[in-house]
PDB file of C-alpha atoms in Angstrom:
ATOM      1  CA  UNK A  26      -2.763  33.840  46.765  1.00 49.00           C
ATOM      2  CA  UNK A  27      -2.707  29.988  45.530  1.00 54.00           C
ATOM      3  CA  UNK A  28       0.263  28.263  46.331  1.00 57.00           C
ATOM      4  CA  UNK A  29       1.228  25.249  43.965  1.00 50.00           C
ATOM      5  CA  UNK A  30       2.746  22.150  44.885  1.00 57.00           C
ATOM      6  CA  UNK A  31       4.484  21.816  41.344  1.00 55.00           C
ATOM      7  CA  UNK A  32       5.880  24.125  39.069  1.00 55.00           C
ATOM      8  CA  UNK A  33       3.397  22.536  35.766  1.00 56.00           C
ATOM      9  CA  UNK A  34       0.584  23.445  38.166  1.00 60.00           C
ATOM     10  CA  UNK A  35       0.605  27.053  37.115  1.00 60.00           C
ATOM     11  CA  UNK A  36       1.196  26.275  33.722  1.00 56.00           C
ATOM     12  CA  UNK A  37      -2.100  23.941  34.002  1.00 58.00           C
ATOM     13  CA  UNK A  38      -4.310  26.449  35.669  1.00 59.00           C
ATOM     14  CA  UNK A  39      -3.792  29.367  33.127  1.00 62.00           C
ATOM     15  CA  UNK A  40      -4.313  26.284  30.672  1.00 60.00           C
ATOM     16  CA  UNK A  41      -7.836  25.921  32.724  1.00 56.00           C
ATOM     17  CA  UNK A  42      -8.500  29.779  32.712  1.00 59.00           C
ATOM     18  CA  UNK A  43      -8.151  29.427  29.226  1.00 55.00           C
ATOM     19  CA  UNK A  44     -10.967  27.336  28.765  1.00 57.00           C
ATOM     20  CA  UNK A  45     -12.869  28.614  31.330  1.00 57.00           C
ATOM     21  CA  UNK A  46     -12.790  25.116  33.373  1.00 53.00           C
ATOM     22  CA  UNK A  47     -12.090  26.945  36.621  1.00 51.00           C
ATOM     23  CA  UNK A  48     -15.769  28.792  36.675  1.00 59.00           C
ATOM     24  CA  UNK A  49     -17.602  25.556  36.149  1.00 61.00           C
ATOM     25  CA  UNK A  50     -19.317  24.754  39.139  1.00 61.00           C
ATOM     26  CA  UNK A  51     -18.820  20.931  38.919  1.00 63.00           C
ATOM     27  CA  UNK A  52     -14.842  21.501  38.346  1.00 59.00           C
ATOM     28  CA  UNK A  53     -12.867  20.078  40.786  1.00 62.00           C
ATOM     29  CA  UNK A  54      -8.906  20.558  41.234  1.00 58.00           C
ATOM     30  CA  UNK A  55      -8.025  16.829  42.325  1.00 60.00           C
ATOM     31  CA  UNK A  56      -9.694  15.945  39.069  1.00 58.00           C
ATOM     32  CA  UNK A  57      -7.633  17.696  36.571  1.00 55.00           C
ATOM     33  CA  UNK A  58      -4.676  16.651  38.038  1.00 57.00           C
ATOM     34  CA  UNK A  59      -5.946  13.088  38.005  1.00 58.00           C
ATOM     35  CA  UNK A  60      -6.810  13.814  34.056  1.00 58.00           C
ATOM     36  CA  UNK A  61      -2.918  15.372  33.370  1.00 58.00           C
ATOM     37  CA  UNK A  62      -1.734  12.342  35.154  1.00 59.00           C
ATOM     38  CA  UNK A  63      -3.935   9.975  33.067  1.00 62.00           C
ATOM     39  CA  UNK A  64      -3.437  11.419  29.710  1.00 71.00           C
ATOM     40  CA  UNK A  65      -1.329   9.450  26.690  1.00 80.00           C
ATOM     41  CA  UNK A  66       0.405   5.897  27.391  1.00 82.00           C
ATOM     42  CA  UNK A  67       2.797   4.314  29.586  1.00 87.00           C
ATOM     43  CA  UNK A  68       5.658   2.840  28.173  1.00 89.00           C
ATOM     44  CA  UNK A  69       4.816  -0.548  29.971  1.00 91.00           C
ATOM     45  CA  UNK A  70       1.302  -0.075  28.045  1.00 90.00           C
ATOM     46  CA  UNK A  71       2.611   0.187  24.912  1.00 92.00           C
ATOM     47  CA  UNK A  72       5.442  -2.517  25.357  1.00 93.00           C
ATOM     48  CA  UNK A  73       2.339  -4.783  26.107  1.00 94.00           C
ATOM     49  CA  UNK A  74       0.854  -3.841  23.029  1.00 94.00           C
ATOM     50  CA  UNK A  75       3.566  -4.880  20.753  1.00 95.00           C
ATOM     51  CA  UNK A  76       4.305  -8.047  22.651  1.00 95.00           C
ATOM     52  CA  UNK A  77       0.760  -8.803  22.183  1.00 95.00           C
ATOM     53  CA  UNK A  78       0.974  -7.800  18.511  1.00 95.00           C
ATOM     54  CA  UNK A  79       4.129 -10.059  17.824  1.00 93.00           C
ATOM     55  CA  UNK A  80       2.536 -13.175  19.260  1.00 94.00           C
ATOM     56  CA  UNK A  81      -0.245 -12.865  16.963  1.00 93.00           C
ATOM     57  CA  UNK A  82       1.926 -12.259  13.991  1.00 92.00           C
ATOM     58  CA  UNK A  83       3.794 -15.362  14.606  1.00 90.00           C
ATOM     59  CA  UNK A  84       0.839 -17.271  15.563  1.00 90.00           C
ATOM     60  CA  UNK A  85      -0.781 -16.375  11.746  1.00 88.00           C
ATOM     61  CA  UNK A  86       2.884 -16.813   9.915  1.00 85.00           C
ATOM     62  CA  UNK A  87       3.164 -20.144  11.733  1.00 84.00           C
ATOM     63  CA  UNK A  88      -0.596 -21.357  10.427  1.00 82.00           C
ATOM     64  CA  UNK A  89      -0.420 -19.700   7.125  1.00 80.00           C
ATOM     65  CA  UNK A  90       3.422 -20.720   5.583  1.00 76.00           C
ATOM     66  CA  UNK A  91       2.468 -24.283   5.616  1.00 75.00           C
ATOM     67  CA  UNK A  92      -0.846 -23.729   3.811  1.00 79.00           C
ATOM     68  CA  UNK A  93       1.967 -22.574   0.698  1.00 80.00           C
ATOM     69  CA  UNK A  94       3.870 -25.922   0.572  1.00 82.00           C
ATOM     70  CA  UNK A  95       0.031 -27.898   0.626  1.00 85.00           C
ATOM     71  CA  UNK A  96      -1.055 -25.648  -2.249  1.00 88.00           C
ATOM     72  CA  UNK A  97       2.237 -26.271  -4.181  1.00 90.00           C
ATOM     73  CA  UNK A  98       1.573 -30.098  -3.671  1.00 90.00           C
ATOM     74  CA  UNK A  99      -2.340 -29.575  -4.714  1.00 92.00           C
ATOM     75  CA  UNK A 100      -0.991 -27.788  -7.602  1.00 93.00           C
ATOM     76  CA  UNK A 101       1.640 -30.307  -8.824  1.00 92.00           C
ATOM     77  CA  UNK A 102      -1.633 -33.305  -8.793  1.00 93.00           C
ATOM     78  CA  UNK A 103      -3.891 -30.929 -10.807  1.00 93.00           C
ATOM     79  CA  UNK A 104      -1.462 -30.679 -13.438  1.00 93.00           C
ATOM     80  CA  UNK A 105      -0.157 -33.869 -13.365  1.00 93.00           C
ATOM     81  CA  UNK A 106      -4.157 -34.631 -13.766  1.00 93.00           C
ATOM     82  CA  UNK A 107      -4.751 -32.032 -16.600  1.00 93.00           C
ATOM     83  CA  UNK A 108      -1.354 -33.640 -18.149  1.00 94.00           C
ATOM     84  CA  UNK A 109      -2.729 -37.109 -17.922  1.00 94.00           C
ATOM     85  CA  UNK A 110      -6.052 -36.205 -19.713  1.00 94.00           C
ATOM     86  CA  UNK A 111      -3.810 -34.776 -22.440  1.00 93.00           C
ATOM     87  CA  UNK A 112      -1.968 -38.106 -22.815  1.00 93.00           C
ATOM     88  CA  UNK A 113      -5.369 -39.834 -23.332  1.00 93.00           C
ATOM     89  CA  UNK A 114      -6.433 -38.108 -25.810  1.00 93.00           C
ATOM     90  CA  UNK A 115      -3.048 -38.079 -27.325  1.00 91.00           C
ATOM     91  CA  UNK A 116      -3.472 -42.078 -27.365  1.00 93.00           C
ATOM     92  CA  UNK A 117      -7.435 -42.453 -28.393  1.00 92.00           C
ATOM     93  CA  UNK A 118      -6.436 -40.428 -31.860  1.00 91.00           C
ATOM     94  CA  UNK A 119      -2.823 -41.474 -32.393  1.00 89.00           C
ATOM     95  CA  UNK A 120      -2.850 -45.032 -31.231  1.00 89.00           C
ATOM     96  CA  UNK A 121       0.178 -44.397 -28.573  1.00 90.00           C
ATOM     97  CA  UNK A 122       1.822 -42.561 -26.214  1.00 92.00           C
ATOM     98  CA  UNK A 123       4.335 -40.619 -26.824  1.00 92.00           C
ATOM     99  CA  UNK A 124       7.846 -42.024 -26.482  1.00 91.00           C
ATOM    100  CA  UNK A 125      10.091 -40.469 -23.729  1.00 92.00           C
ATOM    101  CA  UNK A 126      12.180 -38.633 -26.329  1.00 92.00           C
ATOM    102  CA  UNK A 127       9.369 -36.925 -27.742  1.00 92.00           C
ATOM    103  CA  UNK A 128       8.374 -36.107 -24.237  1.00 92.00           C
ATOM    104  CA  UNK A 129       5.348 -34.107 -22.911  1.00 93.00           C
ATOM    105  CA  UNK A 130       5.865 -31.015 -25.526  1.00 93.00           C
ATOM    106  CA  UNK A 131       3.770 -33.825 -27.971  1.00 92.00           C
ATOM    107  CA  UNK A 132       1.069 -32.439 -26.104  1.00 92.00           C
ATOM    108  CA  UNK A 133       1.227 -29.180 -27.495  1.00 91.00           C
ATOM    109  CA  UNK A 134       2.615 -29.621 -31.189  1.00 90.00           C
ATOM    110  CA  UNK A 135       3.234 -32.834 -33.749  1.00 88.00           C
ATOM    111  CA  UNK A 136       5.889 -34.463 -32.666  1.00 88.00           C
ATOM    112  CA  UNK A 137       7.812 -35.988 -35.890  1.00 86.00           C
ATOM    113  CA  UNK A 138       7.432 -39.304 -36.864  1.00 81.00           C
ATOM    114  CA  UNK A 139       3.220 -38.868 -35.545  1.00 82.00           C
ATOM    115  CA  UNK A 140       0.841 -39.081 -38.365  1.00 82.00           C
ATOM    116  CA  UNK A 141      -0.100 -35.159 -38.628  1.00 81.00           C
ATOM    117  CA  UNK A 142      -3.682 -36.027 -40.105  1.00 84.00           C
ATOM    118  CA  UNK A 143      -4.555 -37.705 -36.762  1.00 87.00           C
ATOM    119  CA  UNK A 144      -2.713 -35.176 -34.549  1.00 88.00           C
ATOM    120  CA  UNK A 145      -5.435 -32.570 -33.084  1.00 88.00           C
ATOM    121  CA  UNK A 146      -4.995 -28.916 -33.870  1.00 87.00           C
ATOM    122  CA  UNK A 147      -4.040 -26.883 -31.192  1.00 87.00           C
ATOM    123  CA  UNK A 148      -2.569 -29.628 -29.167  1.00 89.00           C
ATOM    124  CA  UNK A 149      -4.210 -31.596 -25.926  1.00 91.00           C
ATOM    125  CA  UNK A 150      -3.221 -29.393 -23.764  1.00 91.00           C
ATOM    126  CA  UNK A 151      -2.971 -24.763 -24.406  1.00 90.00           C
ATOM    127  CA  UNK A 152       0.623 -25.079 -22.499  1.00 91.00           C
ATOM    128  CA  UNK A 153       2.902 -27.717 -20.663  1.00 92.00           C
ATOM    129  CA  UNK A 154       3.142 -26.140 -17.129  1.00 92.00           C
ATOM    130  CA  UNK A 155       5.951 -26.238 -14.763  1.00 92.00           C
ATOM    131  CA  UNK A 156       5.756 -27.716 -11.358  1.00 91.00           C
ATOM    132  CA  UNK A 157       5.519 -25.177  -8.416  1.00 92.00           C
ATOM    133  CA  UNK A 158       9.150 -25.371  -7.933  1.00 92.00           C
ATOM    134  CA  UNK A 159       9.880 -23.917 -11.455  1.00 93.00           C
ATOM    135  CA  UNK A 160      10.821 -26.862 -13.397  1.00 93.00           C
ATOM    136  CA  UNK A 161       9.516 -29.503 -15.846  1.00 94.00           C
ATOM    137  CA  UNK A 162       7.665 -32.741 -15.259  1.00 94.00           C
ATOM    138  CA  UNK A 163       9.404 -35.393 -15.800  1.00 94.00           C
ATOM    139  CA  UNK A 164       7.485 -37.607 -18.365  1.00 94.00           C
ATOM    140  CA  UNK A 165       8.641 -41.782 -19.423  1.00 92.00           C
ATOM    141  CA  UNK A 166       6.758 -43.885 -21.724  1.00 89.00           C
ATOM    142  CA  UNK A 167       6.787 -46.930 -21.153  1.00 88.00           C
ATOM    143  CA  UNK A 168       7.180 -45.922 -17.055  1.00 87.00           C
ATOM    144  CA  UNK A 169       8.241 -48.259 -14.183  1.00 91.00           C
ATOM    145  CA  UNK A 170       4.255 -47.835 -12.433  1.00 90.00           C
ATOM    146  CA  UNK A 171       2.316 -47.291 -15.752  1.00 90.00           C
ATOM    147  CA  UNK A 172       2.404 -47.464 -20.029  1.00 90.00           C
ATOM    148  CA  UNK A 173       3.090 -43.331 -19.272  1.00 92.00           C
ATOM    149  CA  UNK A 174       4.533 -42.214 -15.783  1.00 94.00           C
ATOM    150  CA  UNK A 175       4.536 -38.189 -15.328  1.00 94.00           C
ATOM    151  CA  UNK A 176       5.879 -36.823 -11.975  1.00 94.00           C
ATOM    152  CA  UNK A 177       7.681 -33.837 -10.092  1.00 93.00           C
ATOM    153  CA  UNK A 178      10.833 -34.638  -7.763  1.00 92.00           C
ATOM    154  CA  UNK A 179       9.229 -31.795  -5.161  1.00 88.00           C
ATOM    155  CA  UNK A 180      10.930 -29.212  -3.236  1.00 86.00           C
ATOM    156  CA  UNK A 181      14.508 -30.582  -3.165  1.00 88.00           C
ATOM    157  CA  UNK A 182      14.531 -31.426  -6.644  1.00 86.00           C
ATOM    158  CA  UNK A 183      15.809 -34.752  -5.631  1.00 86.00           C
ATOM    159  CA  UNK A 184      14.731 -38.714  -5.974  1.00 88.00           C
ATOM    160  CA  UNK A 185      12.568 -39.718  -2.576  1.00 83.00           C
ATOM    161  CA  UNK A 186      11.453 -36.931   0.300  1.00 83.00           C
ATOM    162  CA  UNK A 187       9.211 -36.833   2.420  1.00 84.00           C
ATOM    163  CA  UNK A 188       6.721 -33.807   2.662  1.00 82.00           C
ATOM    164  CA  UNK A 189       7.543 -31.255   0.365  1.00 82.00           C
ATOM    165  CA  UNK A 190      10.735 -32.724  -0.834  1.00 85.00           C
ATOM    166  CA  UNK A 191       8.769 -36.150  -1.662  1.00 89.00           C
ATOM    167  CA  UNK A 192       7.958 -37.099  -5.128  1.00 90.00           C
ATOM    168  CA  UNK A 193       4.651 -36.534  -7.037  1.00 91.00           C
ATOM    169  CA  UNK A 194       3.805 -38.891  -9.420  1.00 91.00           C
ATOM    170  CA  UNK A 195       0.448 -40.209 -11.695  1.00 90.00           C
ATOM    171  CA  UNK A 196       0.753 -43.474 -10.223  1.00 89.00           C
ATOM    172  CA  UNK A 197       0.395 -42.059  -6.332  1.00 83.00           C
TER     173      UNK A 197
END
């Protein structure tokens, strides 16, 4: 009769009998117990595995949130740029810019007081965008850098910054 060191171990061998591991010639006894032993994770495995996984979450949040205030800034010049363009063409067929109290909505309908016969239809622009912070450019005719100065007062909403919170303008 087979003694067994540990109560599992008759558990395991009816397990084996089962299968029919114990009549295979190349079975050996050492090795199942070294397969039990081996089977599933350790906790200090797994804890590995999730430090592991943090540090490259934080290593991609750190490299990708920035990339969101660059593309906000990118986003301000292009329409700042597309804004422009409109103003141009706003002066080659009307003469002038518009004045500060008409503001940049000229660029989408007749402002009074514009000649409508030289006004184009449809506007110079489809629709006056917002700047990525969810609120209007700031337009002045005549402007302290230019005839027409448009610009954004960045993140903080606020005169001056630096990085996001600094100032985007058509004369930068």
């Amino acid at each position: 009769m087979t003694r067994f060191r540990h109560a599992s171990e008759s558990w395991h061998l009816s397990r084996l009998r089962s299968r029919n591991l114990a009549k295979d010639p190349s079975f050996r006894w050492g090795d199942a117990r070294r397969r039990r032993e081996e089977d599933g994770f350790t906790l200090v495995e797994l804890m590995v595995v999730i430090v592991i996984i943090g540090l490259l979450a934080t290593i991609v949040a750190l490299n990708v949130l920035p990339s969101g205030d660059t593309a906000r800034i990118q986003k301000a010049k292009a329409d700042i740029a597309t804004i422009e363009q409109g103003l141009e063409m706003f002066k080659l067929q009307t003469g002038v810019y518009p004045t500060t109290t008409q503001g940049l909505p000229a660029l989408t309908s007749a402002p009074a007081g514009i000649d409508a016969s030289r006004y184009q239809a449809g506007g110079y622009i489809k629709r006056l965008p917002d700047d990525p912070w969810q609120r209007p450019y700031l337009y002045a005719s005549p402007g302290r850098h230019s005839t027409a100065d448009i610009w954004t007062l960045g993140a903080d909403g606020k005169e001056g910054g630096e990085g996001v919170d600094a100032d985007i303008g058509s004369w930068m």
